[in-house]
Coordinates of C-alpha atoms in Angstrom, one line a residue:
M1 CA 13.7 -14.4 -27.6
T2 CA 14.7 -18.0 -27.8
G3 CA 13.4 -20.9 -29.9
H4 CA 10.3 -21.9 -27.9
G5 CA 8.8 -18.5 -27.1
H6 CA 10.7 -18.2 -23.9
R7 CA 12.2 -14.9 -22.8
R8 CA 15.8 -14.9 -21.5
T9 CA 18.0 -12.2 -19.9
R10 CA 16.1 -8.9 -20.1
A11 CA 12.4 -9.4 -20.7
S12 CA 9.8 -6.6 -20.9
G13 CA 6.2 -6.8 -22.1
R14 CA 4.0 -9.7 -23.0
S15 CA 4.6 -13.1 -24.3
Q16 CA 2.4 -16.2 -24.0
L17 CA 3.3 -19.5 -22.3
C18 CA 3.9 -21.8 -25.3
G19 CA 2.3 -19.1 -27.5
T20 CA -1.1 -19.0 -25.9
G21 CA -2.6 -17.0 -23.2
V22 CA -4.7 -18.5 -20.4
A23 CA -8.2 -17.4 -19.5
A24 CA -8.2 -17.0 -15.7
K25 CA -11.7 -17.8 -14.4
T26 CA -12.0 -16.6 -10.8
S27 CA -14.7 -14.9 -8.8
A28 CA -12.7 -11.6 -8.9
S29 CA -11.5 -11.6 -12.5
V30 CA -13.5 -13.7 -14.9
G31 CA -11.8 -13.9 -18.2
A32 CA -8.6 -12.2 -17.0
H33 CA -5.6 -12.8 -19.2
L34 CA -2.3 -14.1 -17.8
D35 CA 0.9 -13.0 -19.5
V36 CA 4.0 -15.0 -19.1
L37 CA 7.2 -12.9 -19.1
Y38 CA 9.8 -15.7 -18.9
R39 CA 10.0 -19.5 -18.9
D40 CA 12.7 -22.1 -18.9
A41 CA 12.8 -25.6 -17.5
W42 CA 13.1 -24.4 -13.9
L43 CA 11.6 -21.0 -13.7
C44 CA 8.5 -19.1 -14.9
A45 CA 7.5 -15.4 -14.4
V46 CA 3.9 -14.4 -14.7
D47 CA 2.2 -11.0 -14.7
K48 CA -0.5 -11.4 -12.1
P49 CA -3.7 -9.4 -12.5
Q50 CA -5.5 -7.8 -9.6
G51 CA -8.0 -10.0 -7.8
I52 CA -6.3 -13.4 -8.1
L53 CA -4.9 -15.3 -5.2
V54 CA -1.4 -16.7 -5.6
H55 CA -2.2 -19.5 -3.1
G56 CA -5.5 -20.9 -2.0
D57 CA -7.1 -19.5 1.2
G58 CA -9.7 -22.2 1.7
G59 CA -12.4 -20.3 0.0
G60 CA -12.3 -22.4 -3.2
A61 CA -11.3 -19.6 -5.6
T62 CA -9.0 -20.6 -8.5
T63 CA -5.5 -19.5 -7.8
L64 CA -2.6 -18.2 -9.9
S65 CA -0.6 -21.4 -9.1
E66 CA -3.4 -23.5 -10.5
L67 CA -3.8 -21.4 -13.7
V68 CA -0.1 -21.7 -14.5
A69 CA -0.1 -25.5 -13.9
R70 CA -3.2 -25.9 -16.2
Q71 CA -1.6 -23.9 -18.9
L72 CA 1.7 -25.8 -18.8
A73 CA -0.1 -29.1 -19.0
R74 CA -2.4 -28.0 -21.8
E75 CA -0.1 -26.1 -24.1
C76 CA 3.3 -27.5 -23.3
A77 CA 2.5 -31.0 -22.2
V78 CA 4.4 -30.3 -19.0
I79 CA 3.0 -31.8 -15.9
T80 CA 4.2 -30.0 -12.8
R81 CA 3.0 -28.3 -9.7
P82 CA 4.5 -24.8 -9.9
Q83 CA 5.5 -23.3 -6.6
A84 CA 5.3 -19.6 -6.1
L85 CA 8.7 -18.2 -5.0
Q86 CA 7.2 -15.0 -3.5
R87 CA 3.7 -13.7 -2.7
L88 CA 1.7 -10.8 -3.9
D89 CA -1.4 -9.7 -2.0
V90 CA -4.6 -10.5 -3.8
D91 CA -5.2 -6.8 -4.9
T92 CA -1.5 -6.3 -5.9
S93 CA -0.8 -6.9 -9.5
G94 CA 2.6 -7.7 -11.2
I95 CA 5.4 -10.2 -11.4
V96 CA 5.3 -13.5 -9.6
L97 CA 8.0 -16.1 -10.0
F98 CA 7.3 -19.8 -10.0
S99 CA 9.7 -22.7 -9.5
L100 CA 8.8 -25.5 -12.0
D101 CA 11.2 -28.2 -10.6
R102 CA 11.0 -29.3 -7.1
D103 CA 14.6 -30.6 -7.2
T104 CA 16.0 -27.2 -8.0
Q105 CA 13.6 -25.0 -6.0
E106 CA 16.0 -24.7 -3.1
A107 CA 18.5 -22.8 -5.3
F108 CA 15.9 -20.1 -6.0
D109 CA 14.6 -20.0 -2.4
A110 CA 18.2 -19.4 -1.4
L111 CA 18.4 -16.2 -3.5
F112 CA 15.3 -14.7 -1.7
A113 CA 16.7 -15.8 1.7
R114 CA 20.1 -14.1 0.9
R115 CA 18.3 -11.0 -0.4
L116 CA 19.8 -11.4 -3.9
V117 CA 16.6 -10.7 -5.7
R118 CA 15.8 -7.1 -6.5
K119 CA 12.1 -6.2 -6.7
R120 CA 10.7 -2.9 -8.0
Y121 CA 7.2 -1.6 -7.4
L122 CA 5.0 1.2 -8.6
A123 CA 2.8 2.8 -5.9
L124 CA 0.4 5.7 -6.1
V125 CA -0.1 7.3 -2.6
R126 CA -2.2 10.0 -1.1
G127 CA -0.3 13.1 -0.2
S128 CA 2.7 15.1 -1.5
F129 CA 5.7 12.8 -1.0
P130 CA 9.1 14.6 -0.5
A131 CA 11.3 14.9 -3.6
G132 CA 14.2 12.6 -4.1
E133 CA 14.9 9.2 -2.6
R134 CA 14.7 8.0 1.0
V135 CA 15.2 4.7 2.8
V136 CA 12.6 3.7 5.3
D137 CA 14.0 1.6 8.1
L138 CA 11.1 0.7 10.5
P139 CA 10.6 -2.7 12.2
L140 CA 7.3 -4.5 11.5
G141 CA 5.2 -7.0 13.5
R142 CA 1.7 -8.4 13.5
D143 CA -1.1 -6.3 14.9
R144 CA -2.3 -8.3 18.0
H145 CA -5.8 -6.7 17.8
D146 CA -6.3 -7.4 14.1
G147 CA -4.7 -10.5 12.6
R148 CA -5.1 -9.1 9.0
R149 CA -2.8 -6.2 9.7
M150 CA 0.9 -5.5 10.3
L151 CA 2.2 -2.5 12.1
V152 CA 5.4 -0.6 13.0
W153 CA 6.6 -1.4 16.5
S154 CA 10.0 -1.5 18.2
G155 CA 9.8 -5.3 18.9
G156 CA 9.1 -6.1 15.2
R157 CA 11.4 -7.6 12.6
P158 CA 13.8 -5.3 10.8
S159 CA 12.2 -4.0 7.6
T160 CA 13.8 -1.7 5.0
T161 CA 12.2 0.0 2.0
R162 CA 13.7 2.4 -0.6
V163 CA 11.4 4.9 -2.0
R164 CA 11.9 7.4 -4.9
L165 CA 9.4 10.1 -6.0
L166 CA 8.5 10.0 -9.7
A167 CA 5.8 12.6 -9.9
R168 CA 3.3 14.6 -7.9
Q169 CA -0.1 16.1 -8.8
G170 CA -2.9 18.0 -7.0
Q171 CA -2.9 20.0 -3.9
R172 CA -3.8 19.5 -0.2
S173 CA -6.4 16.8 0.2
R174 CA -6.3 15.9 -3.6
A175 CA -2.5 15.5 -3.6
R176 CA -1.2 12.3 -5.1
S177 CA 2.4 11.0 -5.5
L178 CA 3.7 8.3 -7.8
L179 CA 6.5 6.4 -6.3
L180 CA 9.1 3.8 -7.4
V181 CA 9.5 1.5 -4.4
E182 CA 12.1 -1.2 -3.7
P183 CA 11.6 -3.5 -0.6
L184 CA 15.0 -4.5 0.7
T185 CA 13.5 -6.9 3.0
G186 CA 10.4 -9.1 2.4
R187 CA 7.9 -8.6 5.3
R188 CA 4.2 -9.1 4.9
H189 CA 2.5 -5.9 3.7
Q190 CA 5.9 -4.1 4.1
I191 CA 5.4 -1.4 1.4
R192 CA 1.8 -0.7 2.4
V193 CA 2.6 -0.4 6.1
H194 CA 5.8 1.7 5.7
L195 CA 4.0 4.2 3.4
S196 CA 0.9 4.4 5.5
H197 CA 3.0 4.9 8.7
L198 CA 4.7 7.8 7.0
G199 CA 1.4 9.4 6.3
F200 CA 1.2 8.4 2.6
P201 CA -1.2 5.5 2.3
I202 CA -1.5 3.8 -1.0
V203 CA -4.6 4.8 -3.0
G204 CA -7.2 2.1 -2.8
D205 CA -5.7 0.4 0.3
R206 CA -8.8 -0.6 2.3
L207 CA -6.7 -2.1 5.1
Y208 CA -4.2 0.7 5.8
G209 CA -6.0 3.7 4.2
A210 CA -9.2 4.0 2.3
G211 CA -10.7 2.1 -0.7
A212 CA -10.9 3.6 -4.2
P213 CA -12.8 2.6 -7.4
G214 CA -9.6 1.4 -9.2
G215 CA -8.6 -0.8 -6.4
L216 CA -5.1 -1.0 -4.8
M217 CA -2.6 1.2 -6.7
L218 CA 0.4 -1.1 -6.2
H219 CA 2.1 -3.0 -9.0
A220 CA 5.2 -5.3 -8.9
L221 CA 6.8 -3.8 -12.0
G222 CA 10.2 -5.5 -12.1
I223 CA 12.5 -8.1 -10.7
S224 CA 16.2 -8.9 -11.2
L225 CA 18.3 -11.9 -10.3
T226 CA 21.1 -14.1 -11.4
H227 CA 19.7 -17.5 -12.5
P228 CA 21.2 -20.0 -10.1
L229 CA 21.3 -22.7 -12.6
T230 CA 22.4 -21.0 -15.8
N231 CA 24.2 -18.0 -14.2
E232 CA 22.2 -15.7 -16.6
S233 CA 21.3 -12.2 -15.4
L234 CA 17.5 -11.9 -15.6
D235 CA 16.0 -8.4 -15.6
L236 CA 12.2 -8.9 -16.0
S237 CA 9.6 -6.3 -16.2
T238 CA 5.9 -6.1 -16.9
L239 CA 4.0 -3.7 -19.2
L240 CA 2.6 -0.7 -17.4
P241 CA -1.0 -1.3 -16.1
P242 CA -3.5 1.0 -17.7
R243 CA -4.7 2.1 -14.3
F244 CA -1.3 3.7 -13.7
V245 CA -0.9 5.2 -17.2
D246 CA -4.4 6.8 -16.9
V247 CA -3.2 8.6 -13.8
Q248 CA 0.2 9.5 -15.2
P249 CA 0.3 9.5 -19.0
D250 CA 4.0 10.3 -19.2
L251 CA 4.9 7.3 -16.9
P252 CA 7.0 5.5 -19.6
E253 CA 9.2 8.6 -19.9
L254 CA 9.5 8.9 -16.1
L255 CA 10.7 5.3 -15.9
G256 CA 13.3 5.8 -18.6
G257 CA 11.9 3.2 -21.0
L258 CA 12.2 0.4 -18.3
T259 CA 9.0 -1.1 -19.6
G260 CA 6.2 -0.8 -22.1
T261 CA 2.4 0.1 -21.8
A262 CA -0.3 -2.4 -21.7
S263 CA -3.6 -1.9 -23.6
P264 CA -6.9 -2.1 -21.6
G265 CA -8.5 -5.5 -21.7

């Protein structure tokens, strides 16, 4: 922890932007609490709750980008337009990185373009996933019959995902598997489509499987990169969402202490 409440190098858990949380008032999540995992002059990492858009979709809902900008202005007297460096689907929770300086954003964009940013996700899927680790290498393209969806097809863009089984529970139709997933490419809906195509749709995925009361069980848990401006190694992780710990109470032990556990609310 450095002098202004900013997290450097490895960061896991909750800190607040300039010491104060931001109340996210959106139609999907009134009163949601944004936790800032890291901030410096150029980069900010935020733990996005479910139900908040990263960018506007024309519907008028408050976005994560707007919430971060407001908090910077109010608490830190920093006037900026944060630019998200990667996207998360509205129902996916977890780490989103923001560039805070337009003049240096290109350096961060280049890391993603060169695939030098490592991303780790938690996913709870339907079915009994095979033990061990496997690499899924299946090309993805847009579904011509439904513009919301992506699908596996031979003419699509190369897409690669590494998947490791953490735990299994239940039998037959009630079987569920908890996975640690690392997308090695960054295609739209990549994790969701790859897992669904293999016969293991993510629990709560209304687009590629079936809905569930807890919503989409996909969380961007961790992200690692070398800061292009300071050359620091950043290994950022969130606390574990309660919806995952409720399903798998020993999840912190399964992850080897990679992250902590968030309390509800």
